[in-house]
mmCIF file of C-alpha atoms and ligand atoms in Angstrom:
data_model
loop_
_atom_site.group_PDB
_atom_site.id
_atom_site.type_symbol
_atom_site.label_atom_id
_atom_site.label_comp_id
_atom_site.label_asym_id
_atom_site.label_seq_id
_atom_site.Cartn_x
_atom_site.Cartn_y
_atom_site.Cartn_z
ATOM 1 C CA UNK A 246 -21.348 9.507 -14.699
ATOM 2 C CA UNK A 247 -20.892 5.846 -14.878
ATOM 3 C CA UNK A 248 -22.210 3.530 -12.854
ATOM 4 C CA UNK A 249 -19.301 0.709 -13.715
ATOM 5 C CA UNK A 250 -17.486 -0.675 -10.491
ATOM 6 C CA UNK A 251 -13.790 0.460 -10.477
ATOM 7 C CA UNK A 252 -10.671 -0.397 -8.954
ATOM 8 C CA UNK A 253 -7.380 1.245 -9.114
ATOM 9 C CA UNK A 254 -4.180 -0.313 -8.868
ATOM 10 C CA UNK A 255 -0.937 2.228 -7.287
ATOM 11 C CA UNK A 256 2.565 1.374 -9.334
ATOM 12 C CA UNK A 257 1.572 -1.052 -11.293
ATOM 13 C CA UNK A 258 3.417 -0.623 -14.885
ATOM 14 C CA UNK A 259 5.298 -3.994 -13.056
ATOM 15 C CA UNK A 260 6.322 -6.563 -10.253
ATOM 16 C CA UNK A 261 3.115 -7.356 -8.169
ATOM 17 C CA UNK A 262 0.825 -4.285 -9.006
ATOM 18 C CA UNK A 263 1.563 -5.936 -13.047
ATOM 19 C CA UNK A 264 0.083 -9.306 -11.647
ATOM 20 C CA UNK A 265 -2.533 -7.430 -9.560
ATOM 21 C CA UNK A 266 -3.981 -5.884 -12.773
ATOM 22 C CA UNK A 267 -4.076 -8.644 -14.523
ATOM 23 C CA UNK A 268 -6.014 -10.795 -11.651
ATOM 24 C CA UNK A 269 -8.529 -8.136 -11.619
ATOM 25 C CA UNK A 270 -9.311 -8.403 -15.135
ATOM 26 C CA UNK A 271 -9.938 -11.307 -15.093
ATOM 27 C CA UNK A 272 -12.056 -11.473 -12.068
ATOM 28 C CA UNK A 273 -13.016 -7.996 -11.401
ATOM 29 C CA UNK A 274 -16.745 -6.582 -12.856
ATOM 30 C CA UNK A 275 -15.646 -3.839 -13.643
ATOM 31 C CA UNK A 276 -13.054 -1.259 -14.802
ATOM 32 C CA UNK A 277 -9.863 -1.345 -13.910
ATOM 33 C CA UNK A 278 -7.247 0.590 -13.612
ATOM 34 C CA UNK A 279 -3.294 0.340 -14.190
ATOM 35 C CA UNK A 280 -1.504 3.381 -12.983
ATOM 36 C CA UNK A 281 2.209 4.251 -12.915
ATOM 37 C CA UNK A 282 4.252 7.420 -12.584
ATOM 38 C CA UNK A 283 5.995 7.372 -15.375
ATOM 39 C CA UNK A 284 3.443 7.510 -18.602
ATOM 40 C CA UNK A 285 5.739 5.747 -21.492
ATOM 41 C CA UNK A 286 5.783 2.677 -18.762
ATOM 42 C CA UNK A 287 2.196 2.623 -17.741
ATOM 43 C CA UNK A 288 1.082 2.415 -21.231
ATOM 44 C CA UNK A 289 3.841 0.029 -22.486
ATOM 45 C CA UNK A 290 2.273 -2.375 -19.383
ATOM 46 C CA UNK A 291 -1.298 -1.531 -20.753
ATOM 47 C CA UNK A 292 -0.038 -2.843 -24.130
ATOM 48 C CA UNK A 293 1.120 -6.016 -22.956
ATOM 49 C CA UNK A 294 -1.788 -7.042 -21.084
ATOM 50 C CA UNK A 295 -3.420 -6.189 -24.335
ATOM 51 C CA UNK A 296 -1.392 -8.312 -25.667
ATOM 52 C CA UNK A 297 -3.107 -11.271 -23.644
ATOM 53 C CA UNK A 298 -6.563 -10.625 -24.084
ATOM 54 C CA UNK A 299 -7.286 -7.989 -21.635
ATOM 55 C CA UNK A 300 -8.445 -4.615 -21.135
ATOM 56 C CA UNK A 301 -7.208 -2.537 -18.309
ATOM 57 C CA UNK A 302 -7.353 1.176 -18.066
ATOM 58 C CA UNK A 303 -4.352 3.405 -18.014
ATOM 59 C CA UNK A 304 -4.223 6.533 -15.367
ATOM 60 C CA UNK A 305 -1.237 8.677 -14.279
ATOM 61 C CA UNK A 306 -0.590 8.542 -10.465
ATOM 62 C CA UNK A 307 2.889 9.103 -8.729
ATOM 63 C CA UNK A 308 2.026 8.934 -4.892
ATOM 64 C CA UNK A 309 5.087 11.349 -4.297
ATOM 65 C CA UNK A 310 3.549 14.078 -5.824
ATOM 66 C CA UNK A 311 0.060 15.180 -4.032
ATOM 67 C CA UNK A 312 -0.865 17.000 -7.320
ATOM 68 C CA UNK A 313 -0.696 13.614 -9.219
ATOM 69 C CA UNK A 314 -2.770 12.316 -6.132
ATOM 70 C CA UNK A 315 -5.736 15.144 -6.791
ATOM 71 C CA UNK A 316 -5.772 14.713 -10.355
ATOM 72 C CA UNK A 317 -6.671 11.063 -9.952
ATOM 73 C CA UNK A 318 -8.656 11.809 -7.081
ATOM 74 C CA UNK A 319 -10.762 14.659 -9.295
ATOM 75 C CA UNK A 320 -11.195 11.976 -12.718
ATOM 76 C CA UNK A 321 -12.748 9.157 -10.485
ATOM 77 C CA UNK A 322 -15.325 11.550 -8.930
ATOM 78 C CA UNK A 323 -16.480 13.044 -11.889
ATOM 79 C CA UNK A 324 -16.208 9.495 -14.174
ATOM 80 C CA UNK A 325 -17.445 7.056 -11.624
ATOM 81 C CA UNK A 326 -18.633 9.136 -8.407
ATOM 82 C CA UNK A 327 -16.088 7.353 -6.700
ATOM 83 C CA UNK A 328 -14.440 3.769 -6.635
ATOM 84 C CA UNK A 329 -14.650 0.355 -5.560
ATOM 85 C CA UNK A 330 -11.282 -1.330 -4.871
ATOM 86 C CA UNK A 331 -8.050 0.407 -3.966
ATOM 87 C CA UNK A 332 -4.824 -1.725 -3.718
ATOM 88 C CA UNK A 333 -1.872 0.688 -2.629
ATOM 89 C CA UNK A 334 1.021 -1.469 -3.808
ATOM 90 C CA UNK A 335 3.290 1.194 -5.430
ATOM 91 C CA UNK A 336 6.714 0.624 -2.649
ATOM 92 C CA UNK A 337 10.467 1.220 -2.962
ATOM 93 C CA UNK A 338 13.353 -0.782 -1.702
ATOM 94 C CA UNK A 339 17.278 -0.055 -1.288
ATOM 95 C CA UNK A 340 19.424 -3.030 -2.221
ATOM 96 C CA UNK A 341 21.130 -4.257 0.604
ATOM 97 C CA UNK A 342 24.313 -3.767 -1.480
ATOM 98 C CA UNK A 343 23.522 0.275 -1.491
ATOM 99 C CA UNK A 344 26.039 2.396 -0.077
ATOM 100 C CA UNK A 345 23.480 5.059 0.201
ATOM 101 C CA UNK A 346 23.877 6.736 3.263
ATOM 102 C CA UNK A 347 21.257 5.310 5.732
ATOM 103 C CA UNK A 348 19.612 8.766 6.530
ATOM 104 C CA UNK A 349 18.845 9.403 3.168
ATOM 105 C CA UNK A 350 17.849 6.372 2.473
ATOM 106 C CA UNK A 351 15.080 6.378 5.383
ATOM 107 C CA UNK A 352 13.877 9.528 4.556
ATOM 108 C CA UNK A 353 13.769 8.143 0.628
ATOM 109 C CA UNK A 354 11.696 5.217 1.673
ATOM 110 C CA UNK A 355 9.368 6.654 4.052
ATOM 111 C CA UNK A 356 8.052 9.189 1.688
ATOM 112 C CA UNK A 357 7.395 6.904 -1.073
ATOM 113 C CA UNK A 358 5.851 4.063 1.103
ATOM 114 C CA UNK A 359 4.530 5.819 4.100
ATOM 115 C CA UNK A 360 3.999 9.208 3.184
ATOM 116 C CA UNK A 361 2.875 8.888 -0.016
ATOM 117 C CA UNK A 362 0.718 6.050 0.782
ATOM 118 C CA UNK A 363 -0.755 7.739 3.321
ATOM 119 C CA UNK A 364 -1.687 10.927 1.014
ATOM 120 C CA UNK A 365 -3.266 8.251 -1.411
ATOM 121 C CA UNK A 366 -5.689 7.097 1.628
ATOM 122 C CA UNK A 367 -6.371 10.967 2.990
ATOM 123 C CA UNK A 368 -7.195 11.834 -0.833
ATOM 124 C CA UNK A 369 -9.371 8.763 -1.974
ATOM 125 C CA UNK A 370 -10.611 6.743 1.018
ATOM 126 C CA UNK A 371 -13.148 9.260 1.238
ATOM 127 C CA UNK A 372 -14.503 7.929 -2.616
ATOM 128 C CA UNK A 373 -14.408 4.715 -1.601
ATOM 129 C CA UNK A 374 -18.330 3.652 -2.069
ATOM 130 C CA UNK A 375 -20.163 0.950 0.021
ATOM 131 C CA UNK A 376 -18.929 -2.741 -0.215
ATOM 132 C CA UNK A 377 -15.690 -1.075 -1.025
ATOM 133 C CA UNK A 378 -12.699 -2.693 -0.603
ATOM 134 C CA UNK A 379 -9.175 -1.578 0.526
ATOM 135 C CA UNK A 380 -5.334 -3.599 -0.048
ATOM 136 C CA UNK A 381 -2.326 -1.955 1.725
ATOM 137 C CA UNK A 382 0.347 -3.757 0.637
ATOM 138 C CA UNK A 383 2.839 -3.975 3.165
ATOM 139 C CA UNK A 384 5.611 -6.770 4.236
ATOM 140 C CA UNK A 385 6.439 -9.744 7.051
ATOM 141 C CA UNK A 386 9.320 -7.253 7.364
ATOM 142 C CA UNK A 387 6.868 -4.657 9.099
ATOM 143 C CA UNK A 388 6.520 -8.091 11.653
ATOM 144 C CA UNK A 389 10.081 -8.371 11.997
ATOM 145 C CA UNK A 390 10.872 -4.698 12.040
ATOM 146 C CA UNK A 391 7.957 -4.283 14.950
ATOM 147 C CA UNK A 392 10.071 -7.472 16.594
ATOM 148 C CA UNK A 393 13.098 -5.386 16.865
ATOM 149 C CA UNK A 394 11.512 -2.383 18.169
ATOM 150 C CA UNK A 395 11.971 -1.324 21.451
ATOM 151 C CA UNK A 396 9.174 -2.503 23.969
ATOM 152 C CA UNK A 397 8.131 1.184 24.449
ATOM 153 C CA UNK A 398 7.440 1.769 20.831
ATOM 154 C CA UNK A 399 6.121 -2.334 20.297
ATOM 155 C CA UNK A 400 3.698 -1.270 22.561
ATOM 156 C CA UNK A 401 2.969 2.168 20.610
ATOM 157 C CA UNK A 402 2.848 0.182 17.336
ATOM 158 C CA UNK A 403 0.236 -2.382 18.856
ATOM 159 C CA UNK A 404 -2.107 0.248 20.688
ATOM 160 C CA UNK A 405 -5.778 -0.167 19.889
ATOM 161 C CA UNK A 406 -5.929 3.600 20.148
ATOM 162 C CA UNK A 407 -3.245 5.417 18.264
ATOM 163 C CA UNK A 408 -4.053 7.883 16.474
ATOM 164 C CA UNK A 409 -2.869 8.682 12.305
ATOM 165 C CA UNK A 410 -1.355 11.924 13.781
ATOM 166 C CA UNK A 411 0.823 9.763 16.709
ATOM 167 C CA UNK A 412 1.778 7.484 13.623
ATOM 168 C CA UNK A 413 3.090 10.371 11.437
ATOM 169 C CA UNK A 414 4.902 11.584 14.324
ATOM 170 C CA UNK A 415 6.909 8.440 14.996
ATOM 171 C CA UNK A 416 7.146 7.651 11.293
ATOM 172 C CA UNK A 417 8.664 11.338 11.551
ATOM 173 C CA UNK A 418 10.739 11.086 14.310
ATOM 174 C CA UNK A 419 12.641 7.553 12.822
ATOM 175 C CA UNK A 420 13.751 9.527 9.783
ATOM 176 C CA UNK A 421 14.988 12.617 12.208
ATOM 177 C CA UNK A 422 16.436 9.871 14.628
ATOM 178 C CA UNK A 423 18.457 8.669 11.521
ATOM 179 C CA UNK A 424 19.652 11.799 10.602
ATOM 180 C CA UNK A 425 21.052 12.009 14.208
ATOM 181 C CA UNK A 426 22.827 8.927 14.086
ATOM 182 C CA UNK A 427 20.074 7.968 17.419
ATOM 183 C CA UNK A 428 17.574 5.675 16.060
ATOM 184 C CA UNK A 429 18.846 3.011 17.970
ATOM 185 C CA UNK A 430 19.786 4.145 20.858
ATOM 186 C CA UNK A 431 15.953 5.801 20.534
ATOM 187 C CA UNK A 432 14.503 2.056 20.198
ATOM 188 C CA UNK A 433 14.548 1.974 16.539
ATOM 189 C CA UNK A 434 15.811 -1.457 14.148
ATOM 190 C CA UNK A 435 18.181 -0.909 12.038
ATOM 191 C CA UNK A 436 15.735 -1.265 8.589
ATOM 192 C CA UNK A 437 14.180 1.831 7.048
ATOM 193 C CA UNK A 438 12.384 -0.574 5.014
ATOM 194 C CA UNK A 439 10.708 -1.974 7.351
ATOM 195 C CA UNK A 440 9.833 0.893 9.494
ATOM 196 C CA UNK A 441 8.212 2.176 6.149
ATOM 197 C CA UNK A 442 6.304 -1.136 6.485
ATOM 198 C CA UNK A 443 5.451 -1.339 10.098
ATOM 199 C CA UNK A 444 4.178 2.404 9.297
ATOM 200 C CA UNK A 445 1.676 1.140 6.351
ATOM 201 C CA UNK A 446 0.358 -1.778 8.626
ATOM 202 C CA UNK A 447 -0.084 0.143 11.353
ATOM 203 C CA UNK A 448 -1.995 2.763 9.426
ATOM 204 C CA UNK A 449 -4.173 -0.207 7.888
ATOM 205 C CA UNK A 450 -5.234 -0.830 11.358
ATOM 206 C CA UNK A 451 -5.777 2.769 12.240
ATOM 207 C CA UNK A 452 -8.049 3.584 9.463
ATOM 208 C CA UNK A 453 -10.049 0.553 9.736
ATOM 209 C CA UNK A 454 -10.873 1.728 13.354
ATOM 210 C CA UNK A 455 -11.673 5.105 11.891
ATOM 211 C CA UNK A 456 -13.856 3.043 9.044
ATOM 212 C CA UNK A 457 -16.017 1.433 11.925
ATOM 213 C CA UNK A 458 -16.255 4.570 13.771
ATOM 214 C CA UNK A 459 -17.428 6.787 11.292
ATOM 215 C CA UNK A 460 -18.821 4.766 8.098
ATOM 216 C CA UNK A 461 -20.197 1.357 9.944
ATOM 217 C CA UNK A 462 -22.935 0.824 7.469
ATOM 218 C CA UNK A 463 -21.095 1.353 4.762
ATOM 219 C CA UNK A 464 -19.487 -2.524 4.973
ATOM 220 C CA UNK A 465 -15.908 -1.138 3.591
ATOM 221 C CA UNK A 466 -13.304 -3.778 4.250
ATOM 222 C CA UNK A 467 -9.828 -2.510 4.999
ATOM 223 C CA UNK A 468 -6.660 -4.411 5.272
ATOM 224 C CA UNK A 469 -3.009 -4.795 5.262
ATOM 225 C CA UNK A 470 -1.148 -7.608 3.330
ATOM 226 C CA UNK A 471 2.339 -9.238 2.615
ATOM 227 C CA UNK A 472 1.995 -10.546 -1.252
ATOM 228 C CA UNK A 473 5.191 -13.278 -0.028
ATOM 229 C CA UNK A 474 8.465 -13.205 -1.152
ATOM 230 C CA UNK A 475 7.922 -12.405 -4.969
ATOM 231 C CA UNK A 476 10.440 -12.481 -8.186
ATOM 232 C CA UNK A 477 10.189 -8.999 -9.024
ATOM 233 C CA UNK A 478 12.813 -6.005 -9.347
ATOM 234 C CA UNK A 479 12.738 -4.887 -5.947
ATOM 235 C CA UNK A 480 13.253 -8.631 -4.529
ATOM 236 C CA UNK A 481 15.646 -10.552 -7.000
ATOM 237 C CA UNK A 482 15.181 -13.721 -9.256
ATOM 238 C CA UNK A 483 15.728 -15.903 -6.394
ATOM 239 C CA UNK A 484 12.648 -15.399 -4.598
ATOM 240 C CA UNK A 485 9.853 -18.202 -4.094
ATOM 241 C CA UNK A 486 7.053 -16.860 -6.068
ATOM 242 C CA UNK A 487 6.104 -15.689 -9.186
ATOM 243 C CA UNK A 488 4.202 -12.020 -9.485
ATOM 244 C CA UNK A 489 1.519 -14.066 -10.101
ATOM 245 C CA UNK A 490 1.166 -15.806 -6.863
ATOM 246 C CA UNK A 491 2.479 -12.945 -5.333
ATOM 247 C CA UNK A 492 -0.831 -11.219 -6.651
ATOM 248 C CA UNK A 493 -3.280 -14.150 -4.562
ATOM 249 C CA UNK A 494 -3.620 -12.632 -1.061
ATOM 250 C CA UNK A 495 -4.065 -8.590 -2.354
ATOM 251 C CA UNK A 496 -6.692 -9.991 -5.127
ATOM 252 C CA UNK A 497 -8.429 -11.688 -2.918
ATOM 253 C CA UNK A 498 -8.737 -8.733 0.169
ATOM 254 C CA UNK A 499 -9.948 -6.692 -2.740
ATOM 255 C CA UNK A 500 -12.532 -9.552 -3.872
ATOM 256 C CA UNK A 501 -13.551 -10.054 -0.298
ATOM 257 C CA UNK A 502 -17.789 -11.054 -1.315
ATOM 258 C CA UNK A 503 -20.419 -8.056 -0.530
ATOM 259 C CA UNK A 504 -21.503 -10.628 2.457
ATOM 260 C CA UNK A 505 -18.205 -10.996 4.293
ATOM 261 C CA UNK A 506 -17.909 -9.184 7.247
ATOM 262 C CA UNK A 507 -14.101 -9.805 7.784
ATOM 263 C CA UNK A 508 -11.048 -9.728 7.382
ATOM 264 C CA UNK A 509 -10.899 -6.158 8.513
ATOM 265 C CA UNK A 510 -8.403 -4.007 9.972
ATOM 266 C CA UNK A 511 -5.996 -7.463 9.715
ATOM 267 C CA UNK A 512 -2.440 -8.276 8.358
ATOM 268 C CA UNK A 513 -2.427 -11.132 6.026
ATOM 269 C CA UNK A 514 -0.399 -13.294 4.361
ATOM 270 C CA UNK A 515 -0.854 -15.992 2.304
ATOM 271 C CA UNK A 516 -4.853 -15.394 2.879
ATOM 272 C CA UNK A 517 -4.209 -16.337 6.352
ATOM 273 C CA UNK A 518 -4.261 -13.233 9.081
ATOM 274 C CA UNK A 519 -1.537 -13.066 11.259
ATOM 275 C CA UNK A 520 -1.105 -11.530 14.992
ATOM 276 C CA UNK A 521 0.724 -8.389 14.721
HETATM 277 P P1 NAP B 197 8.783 -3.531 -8.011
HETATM 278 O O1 NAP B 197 8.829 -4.612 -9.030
HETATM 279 O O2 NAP B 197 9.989 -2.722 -7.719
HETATM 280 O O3 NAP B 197 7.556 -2.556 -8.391
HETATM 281 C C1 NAP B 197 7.264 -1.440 -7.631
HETATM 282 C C2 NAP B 197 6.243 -0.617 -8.361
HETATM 283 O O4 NAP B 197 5.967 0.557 -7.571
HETATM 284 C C3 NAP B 197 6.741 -0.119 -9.717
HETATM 285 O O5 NAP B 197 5.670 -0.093 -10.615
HETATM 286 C C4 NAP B 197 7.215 1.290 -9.405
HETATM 287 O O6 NAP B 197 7.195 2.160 -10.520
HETATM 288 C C5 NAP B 197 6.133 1.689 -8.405
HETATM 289 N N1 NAP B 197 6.459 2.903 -7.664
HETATM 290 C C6 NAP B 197 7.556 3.177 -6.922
HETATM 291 N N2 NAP B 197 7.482 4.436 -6.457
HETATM 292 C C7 NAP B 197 6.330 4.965 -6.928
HETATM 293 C C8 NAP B 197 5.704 6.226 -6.811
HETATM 294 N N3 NAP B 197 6.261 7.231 -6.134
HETATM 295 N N4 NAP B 197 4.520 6.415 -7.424
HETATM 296 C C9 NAP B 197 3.938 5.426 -8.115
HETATM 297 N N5 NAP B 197 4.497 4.225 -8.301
HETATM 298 C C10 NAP B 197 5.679 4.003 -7.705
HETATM 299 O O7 NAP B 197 8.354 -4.100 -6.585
HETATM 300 P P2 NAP B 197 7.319 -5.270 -6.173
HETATM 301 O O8 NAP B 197 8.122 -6.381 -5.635
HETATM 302 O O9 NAP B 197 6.338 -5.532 -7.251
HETATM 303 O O10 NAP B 197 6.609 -4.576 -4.935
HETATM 304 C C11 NAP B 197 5.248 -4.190 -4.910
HETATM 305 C C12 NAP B 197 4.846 -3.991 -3.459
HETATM 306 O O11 NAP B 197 4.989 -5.216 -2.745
HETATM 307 C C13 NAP B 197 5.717 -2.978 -2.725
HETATM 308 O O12 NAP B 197 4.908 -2.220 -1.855
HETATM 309 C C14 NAP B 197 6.672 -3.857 -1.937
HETATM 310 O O13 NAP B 197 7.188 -3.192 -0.798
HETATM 311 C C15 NAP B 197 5.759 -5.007 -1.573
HETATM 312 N N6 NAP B 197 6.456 -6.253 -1.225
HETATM 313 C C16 NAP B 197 7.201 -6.916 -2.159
HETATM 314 C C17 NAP B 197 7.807 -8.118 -1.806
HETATM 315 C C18 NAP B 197 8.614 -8.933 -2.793
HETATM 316 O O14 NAP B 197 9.150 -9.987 -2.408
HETATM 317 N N7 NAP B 197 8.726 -8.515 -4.048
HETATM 318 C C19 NAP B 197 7.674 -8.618 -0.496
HETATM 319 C C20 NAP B 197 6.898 -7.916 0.422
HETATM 320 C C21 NAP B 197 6.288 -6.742 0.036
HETATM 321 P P3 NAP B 197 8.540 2.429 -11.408
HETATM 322 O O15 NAP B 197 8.612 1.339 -12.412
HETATM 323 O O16 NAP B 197 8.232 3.781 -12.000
HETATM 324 O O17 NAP B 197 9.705 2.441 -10.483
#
């Protein structure tokens, strides 16, 4: 088994999780990993960081698929007894311009960026090793969603006490809501997007509770993080920053120094936490 730190990367053949990779190889001490769902583009995004000098690591993972999950899950055990940094940025995003009806498209979006973030925690938060560090990379939009929630589920959002299990429920009950035509009457904005979002920040904040409660001495850092408005596929060639920049706040949660004792359990952006 090795004893090499490790850090893995979710949907990164591109966009941010591209620019995350190649941050970490440059700063990271360790291996790291580039994974992507769909093989031919992993390793074609392995070749051009090549390309520049540096040396990720290439490993299937499609967070949709729970067997892709366990595979991943299964290699890190065995190769490293566990890892070091995990940055769940793989995320999905209809164009505003899609006609797709908006039922489907919440259900769509919540399994890729809730759900299946969610099984990539419950599968390898448990290999995280001490001094471990954690990047759920959400979006201001889970803000501005939670802003046009209603104050019954604001308040649900906010709670100090909810549990994973009350999360999945509501993150459930928006999609069946939608398919009802009642989210808003039921309190919900009008953004499946961002209700994926609020649901990935406000599971950041659940299992960093859960961290302190049951692995305290272990000094994991766990947190939740808006990379900015970034010029990638999912956001358009007009947006402020390059993937690059994009990449600063998630590299540095994930290089948070063995001595730091926070941020944890936070939303950030631009390195800066913000109230939620
Ligand atoms: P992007 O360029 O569209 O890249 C998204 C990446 O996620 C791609 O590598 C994509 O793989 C991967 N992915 C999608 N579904 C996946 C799945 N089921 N399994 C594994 N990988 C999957 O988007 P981006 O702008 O870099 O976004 C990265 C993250 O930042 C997302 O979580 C997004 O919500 C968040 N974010 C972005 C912005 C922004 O302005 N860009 C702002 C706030 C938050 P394929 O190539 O196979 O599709």
């Amino acid at each position: 088994m090795s004893n090499v730190p490790v850090a893995v990367v979710t949907g990164s053949n591109k966009g941010i999780g591209f620019a995350i990779v190649r941050a970490l190889c440059k700063q990271f001490p360790g291996d790291v990993y580039l994974t992507a769902r769909d093989t031919g583009r992993g390793q074609e995004a392995v070749a051009k960081l090549q390309e520049e000098g540096l040396h990720p690591l290439f490993h299937q993972l499609d967070i949709d698929d729970l067997q892709s999950i366990r595979v991943l899950r299964d290699f890190l055990k065995e190769k490293y007894g566990g890892l070091n940094v995990l940055i769940n940025n793989a995320g999905i995003a209809f164009k505003v311009r899609d006609t797709t009806p908006f039922a489907i498209q919440a259900e769509v979006t919540l399994k890729t960026n809730f759900f299946g973030t969610r099984n990539v925690c419950t599968e390898l938060l448990p290999l995280v090793k001490p001094y471990g560090r954690v990047v759920n990379v959400s979006s201001m939009a889970s803000s501005s969603a939670l802003g046009g929630c209603s104050q019954e589920l604001q308040q649900k959002f906010r709670s100090d006490i909810i549990t994973e299990d009350e999360l999945v429920e509501l993150m459930t009950k928006f999609v069946e809501d939608t398919k009802k035509s009642v989210h808003e009457k039921e309190g919900w904005p009008n953004t499946a997007y961002g209700v994926s979002k609020i649901g990935v920040t406000v599971l950041s904040r659940i299992q960093a509770r859960m961290l302190n409660e049951k692995r305290k001495g272990d000094h994991i850092l766990l947190n939740a993080c808006c990379p900015g408005w970034v010029r990638t596929d999912m956001a358009g060639p007009k947006a402020t920053k390059s993937p690059d920049e994009g990449a600063e706040t998630p590299v540095y949660l994930a290089l948070l120094p063995s001595d730091a004792d926070g941020p944890h359990g936070q939303f950030l952006s631009n390195k800066t936490v913000r109230t939620w």
